[in-house]
PDB file of C-alpha atoms and ligand atoms in Angstrom:
ATOM      1  CA  MET A  16       7.502 142.654 171.912  1.00  0.00           C
ATOM      2  CA  GLY A  17       9.519 145.140 169.847  1.00  0.00           C
ATOM      3  CA  ARG A  18      13.273 144.976 169.392  1.00  0.00           C
ATOM      4  CA  HIS A  19      15.470 146.999 171.683  1.00  0.00           C
ATOM      5  CA  ALA A  20      15.411 150.727 170.879  1.00  0.00           C
ATOM      6  CA  ALA A  21      19.220 150.979 170.476  1.00  0.00           C
ATOM      7  CA  GLU A  22      19.207 148.220 167.874  1.00  0.00           C
ATOM      8  CA  ARG A  23      16.315 149.808 165.968  1.00  0.00           C
ATOM      9  CA  ARG A  24      18.055 153.180 166.037  1.00  0.00           C
ATOM     10  CA  GLN A  25      21.211 151.603 164.565  1.00  0.00           C
ATOM     11  CA  ASP A  26      19.151 150.123 161.727  1.00  0.00           C
ATOM     12  CA  LEU A  27      17.500 153.515 161.191  1.00  0.00           C
ATOM     13  CA  VAL A  28      20.954 155.083 160.824  1.00  0.00           C
ATOM     14  CA  SER A  29      21.826 152.402 158.235  1.00  0.00           C
ATOM     15  CA  LEU A  30      18.580 153.151 156.386  1.00  0.00           C
ATOM     16  CA  TYR A  31      19.425 156.872 156.483  1.00  0.00           C
ATOM     17  CA  ARG A  32      22.841 156.150 154.924  1.00  0.00           C
ATOM     18  CA  GLU A  33      21.278 153.969 152.256  1.00  0.00           C
ATOM     19  CA  ALA A  34      18.710 156.678 151.421  1.00  0.00           C
ATOM     20  CA  GLN A  35      21.411 159.343 151.029  1.00  0.00           C
ATOM     21  CA  GLY A  36      22.644 157.758 147.815  1.00  0.00           C
ATOM     22  CA  CYS A  37      19.239 156.618 146.564  1.00  0.00           C
ATOM     23  CA  THR A  38      18.732 156.618 142.784  1.00  0.00           C
ATOM     24  CA  ARG A  39      15.470 154.649 142.710  1.00  0.00           C
ATOM     25  CA  CYS A  40      13.593 157.480 140.993  1.00  0.00           C
ATOM     26  CA  PRO A  41      14.532 160.378 138.697  1.00  0.00           C
ATOM     27  CA  LEU A  42      14.199 162.931 141.529  1.00  0.00           C
ATOM     28  CA  HIS A  43      17.769 162.061 142.548  1.00  0.00           C
ATOM     29  CA  ALA A  44      18.978 164.081 139.561  1.00  0.00           C
ATOM     30  CA  THR A  45      17.240 167.317 140.600  1.00  0.00           C
ATOM     31  CA  ARG A  46      17.314 167.230 144.424  1.00  0.00           C
ATOM     32  CA  THR A  47      19.981 169.012 146.445  1.00  0.00           C
ATOM     33  CA  GLN A  48      19.891 166.291 149.101  1.00  0.00           C
ATOM     34  CA  VAL A  49      17.680 163.555 150.520  1.00  0.00           C
ATOM     35  CA  VAL A  50      15.342 164.655 153.312  1.00  0.00           C
ATOM     36  CA  PHE A  51      15.093 161.432 155.289  1.00  0.00           C
ATOM     37  CA  GLY A  52      13.223 162.720 158.340  1.00  0.00           C
ATOM     38  CA  SER A  53      14.266 163.884 161.774  1.00  0.00           C
ATOM     39  CA  GLY A  54      13.440 163.563 165.435  1.00  0.00           C
ATOM     40  CA  ASN A  55      13.143 160.823 168.032  1.00  0.00           C
ATOM     41  CA  ALA A  56      14.070 157.407 166.605  1.00  0.00           C
ATOM     42  CA  ASP A  57      11.849 155.762 169.251  1.00  0.00           C
ATOM     43  CA  ALA A  58       8.914 158.181 168.989  1.00  0.00           C
ATOM     44  CA  ASP A  59       5.336 157.247 169.878  1.00  0.00           C
ATOM     45  CA  LEU A  60       4.180 159.810 167.325  1.00  0.00           C
ATOM     46  CA  MET A  61       5.229 160.132 163.688  1.00  0.00           C
ATOM     47  CA  LEU A  62       4.070 162.953 161.413  1.00  0.00           C
ATOM     48  CA  VAL A  63       4.116 162.367 157.667  1.00  0.00           C
ATOM     49  CA  GLY A  64       3.878 165.168 155.115  1.00  0.00           C
ATOM     50  CA  GLU A  65       3.970 165.084 151.330  1.00  0.00           C
ATOM     51  CA  ALA A  66       7.443 165.935 150.057  1.00  0.00           C
ATOM     52  CA  PRO A  67      10.317 168.305 150.832  1.00  0.00           C
ATOM     53  CA  GLY A  68       9.957 171.859 149.517  1.00  0.00           C
ATOM     54  CA  PHE A  69      12.611 174.450 148.697  1.00  0.00           C
ATOM     55  CA  ASN A  70      13.818 175.037 152.276  1.00  0.00           C
ATOM     56  CA  GLU A  71      13.774 171.367 153.212  1.00  0.00           C
ATOM     57  CA  ASP A  72      15.767 170.444 150.101  1.00  0.00           C
ATOM     58  CA  ALA A  73      18.324 173.112 150.996  1.00  0.00           C
ATOM     59  CA  GLN A  74      18.639 172.142 154.679  1.00  0.00           C
ATOM     60  CA  GLY A  75      18.032 168.374 154.543  1.00  0.00           C
ATOM     61  CA  VAL A  76      15.390 168.570 157.305  1.00  0.00           C
ATOM     62  CA  PRO A  77      11.597 168.248 156.879  1.00  0.00           C
ATOM     63  CA  PHE A  78       9.191 171.059 157.731  1.00  0.00           C
ATOM     64  CA  VAL A  79      11.670 173.875 158.292  1.00  0.00           C
ATOM     65  CA  GLY A  80       9.751 176.590 156.436  1.00  0.00           C
ATOM     66  CA  ARG A  81       6.643 178.523 157.569  1.00  0.00           C
ATOM     67  CA  ALA A  82       4.503 175.378 157.644  1.00  0.00           C
ATOM     68  CA  GLY A  83       7.123 173.735 159.847  1.00  0.00           C
ATOM     69  CA  LYS A  84       7.080 176.668 162.254  1.00  0.00           C
ATOM     70  CA  LEU A  85       3.304 176.329 162.636  1.00  0.00           C
ATOM     71  CA  LEU A  86       3.674 172.576 163.129  1.00  0.00           C
ATOM     72  CA  GLU A  87       6.199 173.154 165.894  1.00  0.00           C
ATOM     73  CA  GLU A  88       3.902 175.690 167.595  1.00  0.00           C
ATOM     74  CA  LEU A  89       1.016 173.226 167.521  1.00  0.00           C
ATOM     75  CA  LEU A  90       3.227 170.536 169.031  1.00  0.00           C
ATOM     76  CA  VAL A  91       4.367 172.856 171.819  1.00  0.00           C
ATOM     77  CA  ASP A  92       0.773 173.996 172.488  1.00  0.00           C
ATOM     78  CA  ASN A  93      -0.019 170.353 173.153  1.00  0.00           C
ATOM     79  CA  GLY A  94       2.928 169.562 175.404  1.00  0.00           C
ATOM     80  CA  LEU A  95       5.150 168.013 172.734  1.00  0.00           C
ATOM     81  CA  ARG A  96       8.511 169.123 171.418  1.00  0.00           C
ATOM     82  CA  ARG A  97       9.774 168.532 167.918  1.00  0.00           C
ATOM     83  CA  SER A  98      12.481 166.325 169.433  1.00  0.00           C
ATOM     84  CA  ASP A  99       9.805 164.047 170.988  1.00  0.00           C
ATOM     85  CA  VAL A 100       8.320 163.061 167.635  1.00  0.00           C
ATOM     86  CA  PHE A 101       9.634 161.847 164.274  1.00  0.00           C
ATOM     87  CA  ILE A 102       8.776 163.999 161.252  1.00  0.00           C
ATOM     88  CA  THR A 103       9.124 162.806 157.668  1.00  0.00           C
ATOM     89  CA  ASN A 104       7.446 162.876 154.261  1.00  0.00           C
ATOM     90  CA  VAL A 105       6.071 160.351 151.798  1.00  0.00           C
ATOM     91  CA  LEU A 106       8.752 161.428 149.316  1.00  0.00           C
ATOM     92  CA  LYS A 107      12.304 161.912 150.543  1.00  0.00           C
ATOM     93  CA  SER A 108      13.374 164.007 147.532  1.00  0.00           C
ATOM     94  CA  ARG A 109      11.941 167.323 146.388  1.00  0.00           C
ATOM     95  CA  PRO A 110       9.858 167.248 143.192  1.00  0.00           C
ATOM     96  CA  PRO A 111      11.014 170.060 140.878  1.00  0.00           C
ATOM     97  CA  ALA A 112       9.057 173.291 141.451  1.00  0.00           C
ATOM     98  CA  ASN A 113       7.071 171.440 144.154  1.00  0.00           C
ATOM     99  CA  ARG A 114       4.948 169.619 141.583  1.00  0.00           C
ATOM    100  CA  ASP A 115       2.726 166.727 142.716  1.00  0.00           C
ATOM    101  CA  PRO A 116       4.539 163.454 143.413  1.00  0.00           C
ATOM    102  CA  GLN A 117       4.200 160.927 140.575  1.00  0.00           C
ATOM    103  CA  PRO A 118       2.931 157.376 141.200  1.00  0.00           C
ATOM    104  CA  SER A 119       6.303 155.897 140.182  1.00  0.00           C
ATOM    105  CA  GLU A 120       8.121 158.168 142.666  1.00  0.00           C
ATOM    106  CA  ILE A 121       5.714 157.186 145.436  1.00  0.00           C
ATOM    107  CA  ASP A 122       6.229 153.491 144.693  1.00  0.00           C
ATOM    108  CA  ALA A 123       9.995 153.924 144.640  1.00  0.00           C
ATOM    109  CA  CYS A 124      10.056 155.782 147.963  1.00  0.00           C
ATOM    110  CA  ARG A 125       7.392 153.842 149.871  1.00  0.00           C
ATOM    111  CA  PRO A 126       9.777 151.133 151.214  1.00  0.00           C
ATOM    112  CA  TYR A 127      11.686 153.851 153.130  1.00  0.00           C
ATOM    113  CA  LEU A 128       8.548 155.029 154.898  1.00  0.00           C
ATOM    114  CA  ASP A 129       7.399 151.489 155.696  1.00  0.00           C
ATOM    115  CA  ARG A 130      10.831 150.637 157.097  1.00  0.00           C
ATOM    116  CA  GLN A 131      10.899 153.859 159.138  1.00  0.00           C
ATOM    117  CA  VAL A 132       7.600 152.840 160.725  1.00  0.00           C
ATOM    118  CA  GLU A 133       8.907 149.332 161.429  1.00  0.00           C
ATOM    119  CA  LEU A 134      12.061 150.681 163.080  1.00  0.00           C
ATOM    120  CA  ILE A 135      10.621 153.631 165.008  1.00  0.00           C
ATOM    121  CA  GLU A 136       7.523 151.697 166.147  1.00  0.00           C
ATOM    122  CA  PRO A 137       5.191 154.712 166.564  1.00  0.00           C
ATOM    123  CA  ARG A 138       1.739 154.082 168.006  1.00  0.00           C
ATOM    124  CA  VAL A 139       0.159 157.075 166.301  1.00  0.00           C
ATOM    125  CA  ILE A 140       0.899 158.390 162.797  1.00  0.00           C
ATOM    126  CA  CYS A 141      -0.474 161.788 161.783  1.00  0.00           C
ATOM    127  CA  THR A 142      -0.781 162.239 158.072  1.00  0.00           C
ATOM    128  CA  LEU A 143      -0.523 165.896 157.122  1.00  0.00           C
ATOM    129  CA  GLY A 144      -2.796 166.833 154.239  1.00  0.00           C
ATOM    130  CA  ASN A 145      -4.713 165.088 151.507  1.00  0.00           C
ATOM    131  CA  PHE A 146      -1.855 163.399 149.784  1.00  0.00           C
ATOM    132  CA  ALA A 147      -0.300 161.498 152.715  1.00  0.00           C
ATOM    133  CA  THR A 148      -3.767 160.769 154.115  1.00  0.00           C
ATOM    134  CA  LYS A 149      -5.126 159.118 150.967  1.00  0.00           C
ATOM    135  CA  LEU A 150      -1.938 157.144 150.480  1.00  0.00           C
ATOM    136  CA  LEU A 151      -1.551 155.816 154.036  1.00  0.00           C
ATOM    137  CA  SER A 152      -5.249 155.236 154.674  1.00  0.00           C
ATOM    138  CA  ALA A 153      -5.452 153.493 151.271  1.00  0.00           C
ATOM    139  CA  SER A 154      -8.748 155.288 150.727  1.00  0.00           C
ATOM    140  CA  PRO A 155      -9.967 157.956 148.304  1.00  0.00           C
ATOM    141  CA  ARG A 156     -11.692 159.842 151.171  1.00  0.00           C
ATOM    142  CA  GLY A 157     -10.113 163.292 151.314  1.00  0.00           C
ATOM    143  CA  ILE A 158      -8.786 165.246 154.263  1.00  0.00           C
ATOM    144  CA  THR A 159     -11.879 167.449 154.552  1.00  0.00           C
ATOM    145  CA  GLN A 160     -13.928 164.335 155.297  1.00  0.00           C
ATOM    146  CA  VAL A 161     -11.528 162.391 157.493  1.00  0.00           C
ATOM    147  CA  HIS A 162      -9.482 164.969 159.436  1.00  0.00           C
ATOM    148  CA  GLY A 163      -9.558 164.389 163.178  1.00  0.00           C
ATOM    149  CA  GLU A 164     -10.888 160.827 162.734  1.00  0.00           C
ATOM    150  CA  PRO A 165      -8.542 158.171 164.173  1.00  0.00           C
ATOM    151  CA  GLN A 166      -8.354 155.020 162.046  1.00  0.00           C
ATOM    152  CA  HIS A 167      -6.674 151.683 162.687  1.00  0.00           C
ATOM    153  CA  ARG A 168      -4.315 150.778 159.857  1.00  0.00           C
ATOM    154  CA  GLU A 169      -1.424 148.439 159.151  1.00  0.00           C
ATOM    155  CA  ILE A 170       1.601 150.377 157.923  1.00  0.00           C
ATOM    156  CA  GLY A 171       4.993 148.805 157.361  1.00  0.00           C
ATOM    157  CA  SER A 172       3.690 145.584 158.987  1.00  0.00           C
ATOM    158  CA  ARG A 173       2.732 147.434 162.183  1.00  0.00           C
ATOM    159  CA  GLU A 174      -0.714 148.245 163.469  1.00  0.00           C
ATOM    160  CA  VAL A 175      -0.974 151.943 164.185  1.00  0.00           C
ATOM    161  CA  VAL A 176      -3.568 154.593 164.834  1.00  0.00           C
ATOM    162  CA  LEU A 177      -3.625 156.798 161.753  1.00  0.00           C
ATOM    163  CA  TYR A 178      -4.780 160.289 162.634  1.00  0.00           C
ATOM    164  CA  PRO A 179      -5.305 162.553 159.584  1.00  0.00           C
ATOM    165  CA  LEU A 180      -4.708 166.268 160.011  1.00  0.00           C
ATOM    166  CA  PHE A 181      -4.944 169.206 157.637  1.00  0.00           C
ATOM    167  CA  HIS A 182      -1.594 170.190 156.146  1.00  0.00           C
ATOM    168  CA  PRO A 183      -0.093 173.166 158.052  1.00  0.00           C
ATOM    169  CA  ALA A 184       0.526 174.932 154.709  1.00  0.00           C
ATOM    170  CA  ALA A 185      -3.244 174.807 154.041  1.00  0.00           C
ATOM    171  CA  ALA A 186      -3.819 176.162 157.559  1.00  0.00           C
ATOM    172  CA  LEU A 187      -1.537 179.099 156.786  1.00  0.00           C
ATOM    173  CA  ARG A 188      -3.690 179.949 153.764  1.00  0.00           C
ATOM    174  CA  THR A 189      -7.137 179.622 155.404  1.00  0.00           C
ATOM    175  CA  PRO A 190      -7.950 180.753 158.972  1.00  0.00           C
ATOM    176  CA  ARG A 191     -10.853 178.267 159.294  1.00  0.00           C
ATOM    177  CA  VAL A 192      -8.533 175.383 158.420  1.00  0.00           C
ATOM    178  CA  LYS A 193      -6.033 176.651 160.992  1.00  0.00           C
ATOM    179  CA  GLU A 194      -8.739 176.592 163.694  1.00  0.00           C
ATOM    180  CA  GLN A 195      -9.751 173.082 162.690  1.00  0.00           C
ATOM    181  CA  LEU A 196      -6.131 171.913 162.684  1.00  0.00           C
ATOM    182  CA  ALA A 197      -5.638 173.330 166.192  1.00  0.00           C
ATOM    183  CA  GLN A 198      -8.806 171.570 167.396  1.00  0.00           C
ATOM    184  CA  ASP A 199      -7.738 168.227 165.884  1.00  0.00           C
ATOM    185  CA  PHE A 200      -4.242 168.655 167.315  1.00  0.00           C
ATOM    186  CA  ALA A 201      -5.709 169.117 170.793  1.00  0.00           C
ATOM    187  CA  ARG A 202      -6.942 165.496 170.701  1.00  0.00           C
ATOM    188  CA  LEU A 203      -3.447 164.144 170.129  1.00  0.00           C
ATOM    189  CA  PRO A 204      -2.273 163.954 173.771  1.00  0.00           C
ATOM    190  CA  GLY A 205      -5.398 161.926 174.601  1.00  0.00           C
ATOM    191  CA  LEU A 206      -4.850 159.595 171.652  1.00  0.00           C
ATOM    192  CA  LEU A 207      -1.242 159.035 172.672  1.00  0.00           C
ATOM    193  CA  ALA A 208      -2.285 158.336 176.256  1.00  0.00           C
ATOM    194  CA  GLU A 209      -4.985 155.883 175.129  1.00  0.00           C
ATOM    195  CA  GLY A 210      -2.448 154.017 173.023  1.00  0.00           C
ATOM    196  CA  ALA A 211      -0.154 153.751 176.027  1.00  0.00           C
ATOM    197  CA  ALA A 212      -2.869 152.179 178.180  1.00  0.00           C
ATOM    198  CA  VAL A 213      -4.162 149.706 175.565  1.00  0.00           C
ATOM    199  CA  PRO A 214      -1.764 148.627 172.806  1.00  0.00           C
ATOM    200  CA  VAL A 215      -3.557 148.969 169.456  1.00  0.00           C
ATOM    201  CA  GLN A 216      -2.814 145.384 168.438  1.00  0.00           C
ATOM    202  CA  THR A 217      -4.398 144.002 171.597  1.00  0.00           C
ATOM    203  CA  ALA A 218      -7.416 146.279 171.320  1.00  0.00           C
ATOM    204  CA  SER A 219      -8.153 145.328 167.724  1.00  0.00           C
ATOM    205  CA  ALA A 220      -7.647 141.623 168.424  1.00  0.00           C
ATOM    206  CA  VAL A 221     -10.122 141.852 171.285  1.00  0.00           C
ATOM    207  CA  GLU A 222     -12.575 143.756 169.079  1.00  0.00           C
ATOM    208  CA  GLN A 223     -12.335 141.029 166.454  1.00  0.00           C
ATOM    209  CA  LEU A 224     -13.211 138.452 169.068  1.00  0.00           C
ATOM    210  CA  GLY A 225     -16.300 140.478 169.912  1.00  0.00           C
ATOM    211  CA  LEU A 226     -15.243 141.003 173.516  1.00  0.00           C
ATOM    212  CA  LEU A 227     -15.778 144.769 173.430  1.00  0.00           C
ATOM    213  CA  ASP A 228     -19.083 146.628 172.994  1.00  0.00           C
TER     214      ASP A 228
HETATM  215  N1  LIG B 460       5.468 170.370 153.130  1.00  0.00           N
HETATM  216  C1  LIG B 460       5.596 169.035 153.262  1.00  0.00           C
HETATM  217  O1  LIG B 460       4.676 168.265 152.975  1.00  0.00           O
HETATM  218  N2  LIG B 460       6.748 168.575 153.758  1.00  0.00           N
HETATM  219  C2  LIG B 460       7.760 169.352 154.128  1.00  0.00           C
HETATM  220  O2  LIG B 460       8.784 168.828 154.585  1.00  0.00           O
HETATM  221  C3  LIG B 460       7.602 170.742 153.973  1.00  0.00           C
HETATM  222  C4  LIG B 460       6.450 171.224 153.478  1.00  0.00           C
END
């Protein structure tokens, strides 16, 4: 049984404060501000992108540019509001000129993401794009192969359903990817409902015991 939501939220606020002054990697010297993540601190669904871009760095909120607008539209199309979910990134600081995150930056930032998952207790985590997908699935299989394929994973000591999606920025560039993203998104309400009926931990334990087909 999870800890009470109010207590977890308080700890999330403490983590937010700690992250604001973070100097664990060199990105602290070039960022405008930390982009911790935003949304419902007790969300069933978390969405995890790569790293803040120009607009996010300026505003301190993830996915506020064009990609964020598309993400919000897809949420609304599927009966979810931005305020229902928690949105964050693997990196909490913007890499200069939006270059790829470096392994040392990922390692330095990873404890924040793991702790966010522990405190928010989502049942489903959507990784957005190749980068977050490979990292959180701990697999080299790329987004083109695994998008729309729910996987059971342990993240931040919690069992979750990892659901890889194309990055909305890629969808903005390629109409076919946008169609695919919309199709994958349409399965989300069902996945969330399934998780509500059968907690993932229980389901996987039962599977291990061979009690399911
Ligand atoms: N792309 C990301 O991966 N994250 C953001 O916050 C914005 C764009």
